[in-house]
Short mmCIF file of C-alpha atoms in Angstrom, two decimals:
data_model
loop_
_atom_site.label_atom_id
_atom_site.label_comp_id
_atom_site.label_asym_id
_atom_site.label_seq_id
_atom_site.Cartn_x
_atom_site.Cartn_y
_atom_site.Cartn_z
CA MET A 123 0.05 -0.06 0.01
CA THR A 124 1.19 3.54 -0.84
CA LYS A 125 2.61 5.23 2.21
CA GLY A 126 3.27 8.88 2.71
CA PRO A 127 3.03 11.58 0.16
CA ARG A 128 3.36 11.03 -3.51
CA LYS A 129 5.28 13.52 -5.71
CA ARG A 130 2.85 15.64 -7.65
CA SER A 131 3.14 16.03 -11.32
CA SER A 132 3.73 19.56 -12.26
CA SER A 133 1.20 19.99 -15.04
CA THR A 134 -1.45 17.93 -13.42
CA GLY A 135 -0.92 19.55 -10.19
CA GLY A 136 -0.75 23.04 -11.57
CA GLY A 137 1.96 23.90 -9.49
CA SER A 138 5.52 22.92 -8.52
CA GLN A 139 6.84 19.30 -8.17
CA SER A 140 7.06 19.62 -4.40
CA GLU A 141 5.66 17.05 -2.15
CA PRO A 142 2.02 17.56 -0.97
CA PRO A 143 0.95 16.99 2.54
CA ASP A 144 0.35 13.26 3.44
CA PRO A 145 -3.42 12.76 2.76
CA GLN A 146 -3.80 10.39 5.56
CA SER A 147 -2.30 12.48 8.29
CA GLY A 148 -5.17 14.42 9.84
CA ALA A 149 -7.32 14.72 6.96
CA GLY A 150 -10.68 16.10 7.84
CA LYS A 151 -9.58 17.84 11.09
CA ASP A 152 -10.21 21.45 11.57
CA ALA A 153 -7.27 23.54 10.71
CA GLY A 154 -7.68 26.04 13.49
CA ASP A 155 -5.81 29.52 13.16
CA SER A 156 -3.15 27.99 10.74
CA GLY A 157 -5.34 27.26 7.83
CA VAL A 158 -8.54 25.58 6.58
CA ALA A 159 -9.59 21.80 6.26
CA LEU A 160 -12.32 19.55 5.41
CA LYS A 161 -14.83 19.47 8.53
CA LYS A 162 -16.27 16.31 9.94
CA GLN A 163 -19.88 17.33 9.66
CA ILE A 164 -21.63 14.11 8.37
CA GLY A 165 -23.27 12.18 11.25
CA LEU A 166 -24.82 8.74 11.20
CA VAL A 167 -28.25 9.86 9.81
CA SER A 168 -26.72 11.92 7.07
CA ALA A 169 -24.58 8.97 6.44
CA CYS A 170 -27.42 6.79 6.03
CA GLY A 171 -29.17 9.32 3.86
CA ILE A 172 -26.15 9.42 1.57
CA ILE A 173 -26.27 5.65 0.90
CA ILE A 174 -30.05 5.06 0.75
CA GLY A 175 -30.59 8.27 -1.25
CA ASN A 176 -27.91 7.35 -3.91
CA ILE A 177 -29.15 3.78 -4.30
CA ILE A 178 -32.77 4.72 -4.48
CA GLY A 179 -33.19 6.90 -7.57
CA SER A 180 -36.02 6.81 -10.02
CA GLY A 181 -35.71 3.19 -11.03
CA ILE A 182 -37.78 1.62 -8.39
CA PHE A 183 -40.61 4.02 -9.31
CA VAL A 184 -40.35 4.01 -13.06
CA SER A 185 -38.79 0.81 -14.36
CA PRO A 186 -38.16 -2.05 -11.89
CA LYS A 187 -39.22 -4.38 -14.73
CA GLY A 188 -35.75 -5.12 -15.99
CA VAL A 189 -35.38 -7.92 -13.43
CA LEU A 190 -38.86 -9.31 -13.85
CA GLU A 191 -38.67 -9.18 -17.74
CA ASN A 192 -35.42 -11.49 -17.57
CA ALA A 193 -36.38 -13.54 -14.55
CA SER A 194 -39.50 -14.93 -16.50
CA SER A 195 -41.65 -15.19 -13.46
CA VAL A 196 -42.73 -13.25 -10.26
CA GLY A 197 -41.22 -15.83 -7.85
CA VAL A 198 -37.73 -15.84 -9.63
CA ALA A 199 -37.68 -12.11 -9.92
CA ILE A 200 -38.44 -11.74 -6.03
CA ILE A 201 -35.52 -14.32 -5.40
CA VAL A 202 -33.25 -12.18 -7.65
CA TRP A 203 -33.95 -9.04 -5.69
CA VAL A 204 -33.27 -10.66 -2.32
CA THR A 205 -30.13 -12.31 -3.67
CA THR A 206 -28.61 -9.18 -5.20
CA GLY A 207 -29.40 -7.27 -2.02
CA ALA A 208 -27.52 -10.01 -0.01
CA ILE A 209 -24.53 -9.91 -2.39
CA THR A 210 -24.49 -5.98 -2.13
CA ALA A 211 -24.52 -6.28 1.62
CA ILE A 212 -21.37 -8.53 1.18
CA GLY A 213 -19.63 -6.04 -1.06
CA ALA A 214 -20.54 -3.14 1.38
CA LEU A 215 -18.94 -5.32 4.31
CA CYS A 216 -15.75 -5.60 2.32
CA TYR A 217 -15.75 -1.77 1.57
CA ALA A 218 -16.31 -1.25 5.25
CA GLU A 219 -13.11 -2.92 6.14
CA LEU A 220 -11.36 -0.97 3.39
CA GLY A 221 -12.98 2.30 4.45
CA VAL A 222 -11.54 2.19 8.01
CA THR A 223 -8.25 0.56 7.06
CA ILE A 224 -7.41 3.24 4.41
CA PRO A 225 -9.47 6.15 5.89
CA LYS A 226 -9.22 8.42 2.94
CA SER A 227 -11.93 10.00 0.87
CA GLY A 228 -12.21 8.92 -2.81
CA GLY A 229 -13.60 5.34 -2.16
CA ASP A 230 -12.71 2.56 -4.44
CA TYR A 231 -10.33 4.98 -6.32
CA SER A 232 -8.28 5.51 -3.35
CA TYR A 233 -8.11 1.94 -2.42
CA VAL A 234 -7.26 0.75 -5.96
CA LYS A 235 -4.59 3.31 -6.19
CA ASP A 236 -2.90 2.40 -2.85
CA ILE A 237 -3.06 -1.34 -3.43
CA PHE A 238 -2.38 -1.68 -7.19
CA GLY A 239 -0.69 1.58 -8.00
CA GLY A 240 -1.11 4.87 -9.49
CA LEU A 241 -2.01 3.68 -13.03
CA ALA A 242 -4.85 1.39 -11.86
CA GLY A 243 -6.28 4.06 -9.71
CA PHE A 244 -6.01 6.65 -12.38
CA LEU A 245 -7.97 4.43 -14.89
CA ARG A 246 -10.79 4.03 -12.29
CA LEU A 247 -10.75 7.99 -11.88
CA TRP A 248 -10.54 8.55 -15.63
CA ILE A 249 -13.67 6.60 -16.45
CA ALA A 250 -15.53 8.27 -13.65
CA VAL A 251 -14.50 11.67 -14.73
CA LEU A 252 -14.96 11.20 -18.34
CA VAL A 253 -18.33 9.27 -18.41
CA ILE A 254 -19.86 7.72 -15.47
CA TYR A 255 -20.69 10.59 -13.17
CA PRO A 256 -21.44 13.32 -15.65
CA THR A 257 -23.74 10.90 -17.59
CA ASN A 258 -25.52 9.52 -14.40
CA GLN A 259 -26.16 13.06 -13.13
CA ALA A 260 -27.41 14.26 -16.46
CA VAL A 261 -29.79 11.29 -16.77
CA ILE A 262 -31.22 11.71 -13.32
CA ALA A 263 -31.63 15.48 -13.70
CA LEU A 264 -33.58 14.76 -17.06
CA THR A 265 -35.77 12.39 -15.34
CA PHE A 266 -36.44 15.07 -12.66
CA SER A 267 -37.42 17.64 -15.34
CA ASN A 268 -39.58 15.15 -17.21
CA TYR A 269 -41.81 14.37 -14.22
CA VAL A 270 -42.07 18.14 -13.30
CA LEU A 271 -43.02 19.13 -16.76
CA GLN A 272 -45.31 16.24 -17.77
CA PRO A 273 -48.23 17.60 -16.05
CA LEU A 274 -47.92 20.78 -18.00
CA PHE A 275 -48.02 18.72 -21.27
CA PRO A 276 -50.79 16.15 -20.66
CA SER A 277 -51.42 15.31 -24.34
CA CYS A 278 -47.85 15.26 -25.67
CA LEU A 279 -44.28 14.97 -24.65
CA PRO A 280 -42.51 17.98 -22.97
CA PRO A 281 -40.23 19.78 -25.44
CA GLU A 282 -36.68 18.44 -25.55
CA ASN A 283 -35.16 21.87 -24.94
CA GLY A 284 -37.59 22.53 -21.90
CA LEU A 285 -36.26 19.24 -20.31
CA ARG A 286 -32.57 20.13 -20.69
CA LEU A 287 -33.17 23.58 -19.49
CA LEU A 288 -34.97 22.54 -16.29
CA ALA A 289 -32.38 19.83 -15.74
CA ALA A 290 -29.60 22.45 -15.98
CA VAL A 291 -31.44 24.71 -13.52
CA CYS A 292 -31.72 21.73 -11.04
CA LEU A 293 -27.77 21.25 -11.39
CA LEU A 294 -27.01 24.76 -10.95
CA PHE A 295 -29.20 25.11 -7.83
CA LEU A 296 -27.86 21.87 -6.12
CA THR A 297 -24.27 22.92 -6.93
CA TRP A 298 -24.82 26.28 -5.38
CA VAL A 299 -26.28 24.58 -2.22
CA ASN A 300 -23.19 22.16 -2.15
CA CYS A 301 -20.90 24.99 -2.56
CA HIS A 302 -22.55 26.99 0.15
CA SER A 303 -22.51 24.45 2.97
CA VAL A 304 -21.81 20.79 3.52
CA ARG A 305 -24.55 21.03 6.27
CA TRP A 306 -27.12 22.42 3.78
CA ALA A 307 -26.04 19.66 1.35
CA THR A 308 -26.59 16.87 3.92
CA CYS A 309 -29.95 18.41 5.09
CA VAL A 310 -31.20 18.37 1.48
CA GLN A 311 -30.07 14.72 1.23
CA ASP A 312 -31.77 13.72 4.61
CA VAL A 313 -34.94 15.47 3.72
CA PHE A 314 -35.33 14.01 0.20
CA THR A 315 -34.26 10.44 1.28
CA GLY A 316 -36.88 10.67 3.95
CA GLY A 317 -39.41 11.81 1.38
CA LYS A 318 -38.59 8.98 -1.06
CA LEU A 319 -38.82 6.33 1.88
CA LEU A 320 -42.16 7.68 2.80
CA ALA A 321 -43.45 7.38 -0.76
CA LEU A 322 -42.12 3.72 -1.09
CA GLY A 323 -43.65 3.14 2.45
CA LEU A 324 -46.92 4.18 1.04
CA ILE A 325 -46.61 1.79 -1.81
CA ILE A 326 -45.80 -1.15 0.50
CA ILE A 327 -48.63 -0.28 2.86
CA MET A 328 -51.05 -0.19 -0.15
CA GLY A 329 -49.55 -3.58 -1.11
CA LEU A 330 -50.19 -4.95 2.18
CA VAL A 331 -53.81 -3.62 2.16
CA GLN A 332 -54.27 -5.35 -1.28
CA ILE A 333 -53.06 -8.69 0.39
CA CYS A 334 -55.51 -8.31 3.20
CA LYS A 335 -58.12 -7.97 0.65
CA GLY A 336 -57.18 -11.26 -0.93
CA HIS A 337 -55.37 -9.74 -4.05
CA TYR A 338 -52.16 -11.88 -3.85
CA TYR A 339 -52.92 -14.23 -6.91
CA TRP A 340 -49.20 -13.66 -8.35
CA LEU A 341 -47.78 -14.36 -4.74
CA GLU A 342 -49.19 -17.73 -4.39
CA PRO A 343 -46.45 -20.28 -5.15
CA ILE A 344 -48.31 -22.12 -7.92
CA HIS A 345 -48.67 -18.69 -9.72
CA ALA A 346 -45.60 -16.94 -8.66
CA PHE A 347 -43.49 -19.33 -10.68
CA GLU A 348 -45.83 -19.32 -13.59
CA THR A 349 -43.62 -18.24 -16.60
CA PHE A 350 -44.62 -15.72 -19.21
CA ARG A 351 -41.63 -16.95 -21.05
CA GLU A 352 -39.43 -20.09 -21.08
CA TYR A 353 -36.76 -20.01 -18.27
CA ASP A 354 -33.44 -19.42 -19.82
CA VAL A 355 -30.01 -19.48 -17.90
CA GLY A 356 -28.63 -16.51 -19.86
CA LEU A 357 -31.80 -14.27 -19.17
CA ILE A 358 -31.77 -15.24 -15.50
CA ALA A 359 -28.06 -14.20 -15.27
CA LEU A 360 -29.06 -10.93 -17.08
CA SER A 361 -31.81 -10.30 -14.39
CA PHE A 362 -29.17 -10.70 -11.68
CA LEU A 363 -27.02 -8.21 -13.63
CA GLN A 364 -30.04 -5.74 -13.61
CA GLY A 365 -30.62 -6.28 -10.01
CA SER A 366 -26.93 -5.59 -9.08
CA PHE A 367 -27.16 -2.33 -11.17
CA ALA A 368 -30.25 -1.37 -9.23
CA TYR A 369 -28.35 -1.44 -6.00
CA GLY A 370 -25.67 0.84 -7.60
CA GLY A 371 -24.56 3.64 -5.16
CA TRP A 372 -23.84 1.51 -2.10
CA ASN A 373 -20.30 2.45 -2.10
CA PHE A 374 -20.84 6.17 -2.25
CA LEU A 375 -20.26 6.91 1.53
CA ASN A 376 -16.66 5.66 1.14
CA TYR A 377 -16.05 8.70 -1.01
CA VAL A 378 -16.61 11.11 1.94
CA THR A 379 -14.91 9.13 4.65
CA GLU A 380 -12.70 12.07 5.78
CA GLU A 381 -15.95 14.11 6.42
CA LEU A 382 -17.72 11.55 8.58
CA VAL A 383 -17.95 12.13 12.22
CA ASP A 384 -16.20 9.20 13.91
CA PRO A 385 -15.78 7.11 10.75
CA TYR A 386 -14.57 4.00 12.38
CA ARG A 387 -17.95 3.58 13.97
CA ASN A 388 -20.26 5.37 11.53
CA LEU A 389 -18.91 4.08 8.26
CA PRO A 390 -19.80 0.54 9.07
CA ARG A 391 -22.89 1.42 11.10
CA ALA A 392 -24.30 3.44 8.16
CA ILE A 393 -23.59 0.58 5.83
CA PHE A 394 -25.15 -2.11 8.10
CA ILE A 395 -28.33 -0.04 8.51
CA SER A 396 -28.72 1.14 4.88
CA ILE A 397 -28.26 -1.83 2.68
CA PRO A 398 -31.00 -4.00 4.71
CA VAL A 399 -33.26 -0.89 4.48
CA VAL A 400 -32.87 -0.76 0.69
CA THR A 401 -33.22 -4.49 0.42
CA PHE A 402 -36.41 -4.51 2.35
CA VAL A 403 -37.82 -1.64 0.39
CA TYR A 404 -36.95 -2.98 -3.07
CA VAL A 405 -38.38 -6.45 -2.25
CA PHE A 406 -41.58 -5.37 -0.71
CA ALA A 407 -42.25 -2.64 -3.25
CA ASN A 408 -42.00 -5.18 -5.98
CA VAL A 409 -44.32 -7.47 -4.05
CA ALA A 410 -46.75 -4.39 -3.79
CA TYR A 411 -46.61 -3.78 -7.53
CA VAL A 412 -47.85 -7.35 -8.27
CA THR A 413 -50.69 -7.16 -5.97
CA ALA A 414 -52.23 -4.44 -8.21
CA MET A 415 -50.71 -5.45 -11.65
CA SER A 416 -50.21 -8.63 -13.56
CA PRO A 417 -46.78 -9.20 -14.73
CA GLN A 418 -47.83 -8.31 -18.24
CA GLU A 419 -49.33 -4.90 -17.11
CA LEU A 420 -46.08 -4.30 -15.25
CA LEU A 421 -43.88 -4.90 -18.07
CA ALA A 422 -46.04 -2.73 -20.51
CA SER A 423 -45.95 0.31 -17.93
CA ASN A 424 -43.52 3.00 -18.62
CA ALA A 425 -43.88 4.41 -14.99
CA VAL A 426 -44.74 1.54 -12.77
CA ALA A 427 -45.33 3.55 -9.54
CA VAL A 428 -47.66 5.98 -11.48
CA THR A 429 -49.68 3.13 -12.92
CA PHE A 430 -49.81 1.61 -9.59
CA GLY A 431 -50.95 5.02 -8.03
CA GLU A 432 -53.83 5.52 -10.64
CA LYS A 433 -55.04 1.94 -9.83
CA LEU A 434 -55.12 2.38 -6.08
CA LEU A 435 -54.91 5.95 -4.98
CA GLY A 436 -57.71 7.47 -7.11
CA VAL A 437 -57.75 11.29 -6.73
CA MET A 438 -54.43 11.18 -4.76
CA SER A 439 -52.55 9.47 -7.81
CA TRP A 440 -50.55 12.56 -8.22
CA ILE A 441 -48.67 11.72 -5.24
CA MET A 442 -46.49 9.18 -7.16
CA PRO A 443 -45.23 11.51 -10.03
CA ILE A 444 -44.20 14.05 -7.37
CA SER A 445 -42.46 11.26 -5.48
CA VAL A 446 -40.57 10.35 -8.44
CA ALA A 447 -39.56 13.99 -8.95
CA LEU A 448 -38.48 14.45 -5.43
CA SER A 449 -36.61 11.25 -5.44
CA THR A 450 -34.50 12.23 -8.56
CA PHE A 451 -33.87 15.72 -6.99
CA GLY A 452 -32.31 14.10 -4.02
CA GLY A 453 -30.53 11.60 -6.30
CA VAL A 454 -28.81 14.55 -8.09
CA ASN A 455 -27.89 16.19 -4.86
CA GLY A 456 -26.19 12.87 -3.54
CA SER A 457 -24.55 12.38 -6.69
CA LEU A 458 -22.91 15.94 -6.95
CA PHE A 459 -21.84 15.70 -3.25
CA THR A 460 -20.04 12.39 -3.61
CA SER A 461 -18.66 12.64 -6.97
CA SER A 462 -17.03 16.04 -6.25
CA ARG A 463 -15.09 14.37 -3.29
CA LEU A 464 -13.97 11.83 -5.62
CA PHE A 465 -12.39 14.43 -7.90
CA PHE A 466 -11.12 16.27 -4.95
CA ALA A 467 -9.31 13.00 -3.67
CA GLY A 468 -7.96 12.45 -7.23
CA ALA A 469 -6.67 16.05 -7.52
CA ARG A 470 -4.98 15.63 -3.98
CA GLU A 471 -3.10 12.71 -5.27
CA GLY A 472 -1.72 14.39 -8.35
CA HIS A 473 -4.19 12.71 -10.82
CA LEU A 474 -6.19 15.71 -11.52
CA PRO A 475 -5.35 19.54 -11.60
CA ARG A 476 -4.23 20.58 -8.19
CA LEU A 477 -7.00 23.33 -8.25
CA LEU A 478 -9.56 20.59 -7.77
CA ALA A 479 -8.10 19.76 -4.31
CA MET A 480 -8.87 23.13 -3.01
CA ILE A 481 -11.47 24.18 -0.66
CA HIS A 482 -13.27 27.55 0.36
CA ILE A 483 -11.50 29.45 3.12
CA LYS A 484 -14.46 29.80 5.17
CA ARG A 485 -17.04 27.38 4.07
CA CYS A 486 -14.49 24.51 3.69
CA THR A 487 -16.29 23.01 0.56
CA PRO A 488 -14.47 21.90 -2.51
CA ILE A 489 -15.90 24.58 -4.74
CA PRO A 490 -13.61 23.84 -7.76
CA ALA A 491 -14.36 20.08 -7.74
CA LEU A 492 -18.17 20.96 -7.60
CA LEU A 493 -17.85 23.39 -10.44
CA PHE A 494 -15.91 20.81 -12.59
CA THR A 495 -18.67 18.29 -11.81
CA LEU A 496 -21.18 20.70 -12.81
CA ILE A 497 -19.53 21.83 -16.12
CA SER A 498 -19.01 18.02 -17.13
CA THR A 499 -22.69 17.19 -16.61
CA LEU A 500 -23.94 20.22 -18.35
CA LEU A 501 -21.87 19.16 -21.21
CA MET A 502 -23.46 15.80 -21.19
CA LEU A 503 -26.90 17.48 -21.22
CA CYS A 504 -25.81 18.81 -24.65
CA THR A 505 -25.30 15.35 -26.20
CA SER A 506 -27.91 12.93 -27.42
CA ASP A 507 -25.66 10.00 -26.72
CA ILE A 508 -26.05 9.91 -22.91
CA TYR A 509 -27.82 6.42 -22.60
CA THR A 510 -25.37 4.87 -25.16
CA LEU A 511 -22.43 6.07 -23.13
CA ILE A 512 -23.95 4.62 -19.94
CA ASN A 513 -24.27 1.26 -21.59
CA TYR A 514 -20.75 1.34 -22.56
CA VAL A 515 -19.17 2.00 -19.28
CA GLY A 516 -21.58 0.20 -16.87
CA PHE A 517 -19.62 -2.78 -17.44
CA ILE A 518 -16.46 -0.86 -16.36
CA ASN A 519 -18.01 0.50 -13.25
CA TYR A 520 -19.01 -3.13 -12.25
CA LEU A 521 -15.45 -4.37 -13.13
CA PHE A 522 -13.79 -2.01 -10.58
CA TYR A 523 -16.16 -3.16 -7.77
CA GLY A 524 -14.54 -6.64 -8.04
CA VAL A 525 -11.05 -5.20 -8.43
CA THR A 526 -11.52 -3.23 -5.22
CA VAL A 527 -12.71 -6.16 -3.37
CA ALA A 528 -9.94 -8.41 -4.69
CA GLY A 529 -7.69 -5.59 -3.45
CA GLN A 530 -8.93 -6.29 0.09
CA ILE A 531 -7.49 -9.92 -0.28
CA VAL A 532 -4.22 -8.60 -1.82
CA LEU A 533 -3.94 -6.09 1.16
CA ARG A 534 -4.24 -8.83 3.66
CA ILE A 535 -1.43 -10.81 2.01
CA LYS A 536 0.83 -7.77 1.54
CA GLU A 537 0.22 -6.25 5.01
CA PRO A 538 -1.09 -8.79 7.25
CA LYS A 539 -0.12 -6.60 10.35
CA LEU A 540 -1.83 -3.41 9.18
CA TYR A 541 -4.25 -2.12 11.76
CA ARG A 542 -7.81 -2.93 10.84
CA PRO A 543 -10.52 -1.70 13.17
CA ILE A 544 -12.89 -4.04 11.21
CA LYS A 545 -11.62 -7.43 9.98
CA VAL A 546 -14.02 -9.60 8.00
CA SER A 547 -13.61 -13.25 7.15
CA LEU A 548 -11.97 -13.75 3.79
CA PHE A 549 -15.00 -16.04 3.05
CA TRP A 550 -17.03 -12.94 2.29
CA PRO A 551 -14.85 -11.31 -0.43
CA VAL A 552 -14.47 -14.67 -2.04
CA ILE A 553 -18.26 -15.12 -2.29
CA TYR A 554 -18.55 -11.71 -3.73
CA LEU A 555 -15.85 -12.28 -6.36
CA LEU A 556 -17.35 -15.58 -7.36
CA PHE A 557 -20.76 -13.85 -8.07
CA TRP A 558 -18.86 -10.84 -9.52
CA ALA A 559 -16.92 -13.23 -11.83
CA PHE A 560 -19.98 -15.08 -12.96
CA LEU A 561 -21.79 -11.78 -13.85
CA LEU A 562 -18.59 -10.29 -15.61
CA VAL A 563 -18.17 -13.35 -17.73
CA PHE A 564 -21.78 -13.58 -18.81
CA SER A 565 -21.51 -9.74 -19.69
CA LEU A 566 -18.54 -10.42 -21.93
CA TYR A 567 -20.16 -13.39 -23.61
CA SER A 568 -23.70 -11.69 -24.16
CA GLU A 569 -22.42 -8.17 -25.09
CA PRO A 570 -18.69 -8.42 -26.39
CA VAL A 571 -18.99 -5.20 -28.44
CA VAL A 572 -20.41 -3.14 -25.73
CA CYS A 573 -17.84 -4.24 -23.25
CA GLY A 574 -14.97 -3.97 -25.78
CA ILE A 575 -16.00 -0.35 -26.39
CA GLY A 576 -16.31 0.22 -22.62
CA LEU A 577 -12.70 -1.06 -22.04
CA ALA A 578 -11.51 0.88 -25.04
CA ILE A 579 -12.91 4.09 -23.49
CA MET A 580 -10.97 3.17 -20.25
CA MET A 581 -7.67 2.57 -21.99
CA THR A 582 -7.65 6.03 -23.46
CA GLY A 583 -6.70 7.07 -19.96
CA VAL A 584 -3.19 5.24 -20.26
CA PRO A 585 -1.55 7.86 -22.54
CA VAL A 586 -3.17 10.63 -20.46
CA TYR A 587 -1.82 8.95 -17.23
CA PHE A 588 1.80 8.87 -18.86
CA LEU A 589 1.71 12.37 -20.11
CA GLY A 590 -0.16 14.23 -17.37
CA VAL A 591 1.03 12.23 -14.18
CA TYR A 592 4.11 10.02 -14.87
CA TRP A 593 6.00 12.55 -17.02
CA GLU A 594 7.30 14.93 -14.26
CA ASN A 595 9.85 17.02 -16.27
CA LYS A 596 7.59 18.93 -18.33
CA PRO A 597 8.63 22.31 -20.21
CA GLN A 598 8.56 25.16 -17.87
CA CYS A 599 5.95 27.02 -19.96
CA VAL A 600 3.48 24.29 -18.84
CA ASP A 601 4.32 24.66 -15.34
CA ILE A 602 4.10 28.62 -15.58
CA THR A 603 0.72 28.39 -17.52
CA MET A 604 -0.87 26.06 -15.16
CA GLY A 605 0.39 27.97 -12.14
CA LYS A 606 -1.21 31.21 -13.50
CA ILE A 607 -4.60 29.45 -14.21
CA THR A 608 -4.47 27.89 -10.81
CA HIS A 609 -3.55 31.25 -9.10
CA LEU A 610 -6.52 33.01 -11.06
CA PHE A 611 -9.28 30.64 -10.05
CA GLN A 612 -7.85 30.52 -6.33
CA LYS A 613 -8.64 34.24 -6.27
CA LEU A 614 -11.86 33.90 -8.09
CA CYS A 615 -13.19 31.06 -5.94
CA SER A 616 -11.26 31.95 -2.57
CA VAL A 617 -10.03 28.52 -2.29
CA VAL A 618 -6.67 27.19 -0.65
CA TYR A 619 -5.15 23.85 -0.49
CA PRO A 620 -6.43 22.24 2.67
CA VAL A 621 -4.26 21.56 5.83
CA MET A 622 -3.48 17.88 6.09
CA ASP A 623 -1.21 17.99 9.02
CA GLU A 624 -1.32 19.40 12.53
CA ASN A 625 1.47 21.81 11.91
CA PRO A 626 1.07 22.38 8.05
CA GLU A 627 4.14 23.72 6.13
CA PRO A 628 4.06 25.10 2.64
CA SER A 629 4.46 22.54 -0.06
CA GLY A 630 7.05 24.84 -1.89
CA PRO A 631 9.32 27.75 -1.47
CA GLN A 632 7.55 30.88 -0.68
CA THR A 633 7.61 34.46 -1.86
CA THR A 634 7.02 37.52 0.10
CA ASP A 635 3.56 38.17 -1.50
CA GLY A 636 2.15 34.80 -0.14
CA THR A 637 2.52 32.78 -3.15
CA ASP A 638 4.71 29.83 -4.01
CA GLU A 639 7.32 29.98 -6.66
CA ASP A 640 4.82 29.00 -9.40
CA GLY A 641 2.33 31.77 -8.36
CA ASN A 642 -0.10 29.52 -6.34
CA ILE A 643 -1.65 31.22 -3.42
CA SER A 644 -0.49 29.54 -0.17
CA GLN A 645 -2.88 31.51 2.12
CA ILE A 646 -5.54 34.22 1.75
CA ASP A 647 -5.91 36.85 4.45
CA ASP A 648 -9.54 37.56 5.51
#
């Protein structure tokens, strides 16, 4: 595992080739009078809100039919939901050990980089920066705008430009909230996570009412496994893959480890609370749906929760589309909050421009990383190929889950005496990796072209790594230009590099005007 500071590339860092502070030494502590630092403001409730809010997006309301369609029967679909929830819990357990063993923000990027080296970590970061987070945030924001505007256009589809404009407004507003205060951002996350759980709770309660009325035809064993198409091993494997994607976001809390209050206790606690809650909600929401709809009706619906509400809620059916809009609004907030910390962590390690590792001098929020996240997402809103890109890189995202869990085993072998506040049996990562390998091999077999394109997109990061990170002796003009750009944006955003040590020292030689030799501001007077 990488120990101590890493030398920062001059062009990617935007400054000198000096040694940055050690990211593990005191990260997240208040800097007192000597500087600024990330603050530990995320408690257990907010930590649960981040996990639950990022997992539960619009999918369970809009289209939970991917699992059912490929499972071929209601009974198998429910088994898939329970099984994928259990596998997700195992993966989260492995991440909990890694999160308290390597207590740095950045999640799987930080773990992969420390265990397998800089190139592997950079490729994880590269695919996240280039495609994964911008596309996911753009799609969630577009779903939000669609459900807000649809009532205004009852007889037709909302105009495409209107959808994109409202999505952009949503992104701008939530970026401002996140820039203003960590506390505000977590409050938004808590409120909207609570709202979506209440909406799903209403669906589950209505399902229980239906069962009490005797409407459980598709839940009886003889009918639950009645197929609407022939069972196929390939399709059932695809249903497991769809179920695994539905739980995506379970690892997001690991991106903000340094901002957690008492992370050694609250990180595992939040994981152990949130994953069972999400699994319970997913399973029983799907049970509720089939009490009011046949499998054929469910598969034919473009918005399952809305159809469910129209059947059972009568004049109160408007609750469901509003619930979807609120759920997606909270989803955008959670994704902005966590992805900006990933980019912040990457910049701190020298894998992105150093500016992105800076925080506001008073608010202690990573404003440059948030603005970078916003701009990349707005650019994605301008393309018509968002969904195509998501299909290409979804395989790569899942690939790195397994690489990270494998890293847990590698770290046990390489550093057996490393202090681990949580130490799980190696039986669990092995179980997770067996399931992961099965789905990975099936993905390669069923969609070789899509997976191949995803791998090709990831590998474009290799030359970028060697030019931007590995190559240190760049021309002086590059250093000067990057230094001036960093200096300019530091002044515009009032940001500085955060203090990482109890007694921080400047990272490079200082001049009398408070800047280092490349022109980067080392401190800003109030």
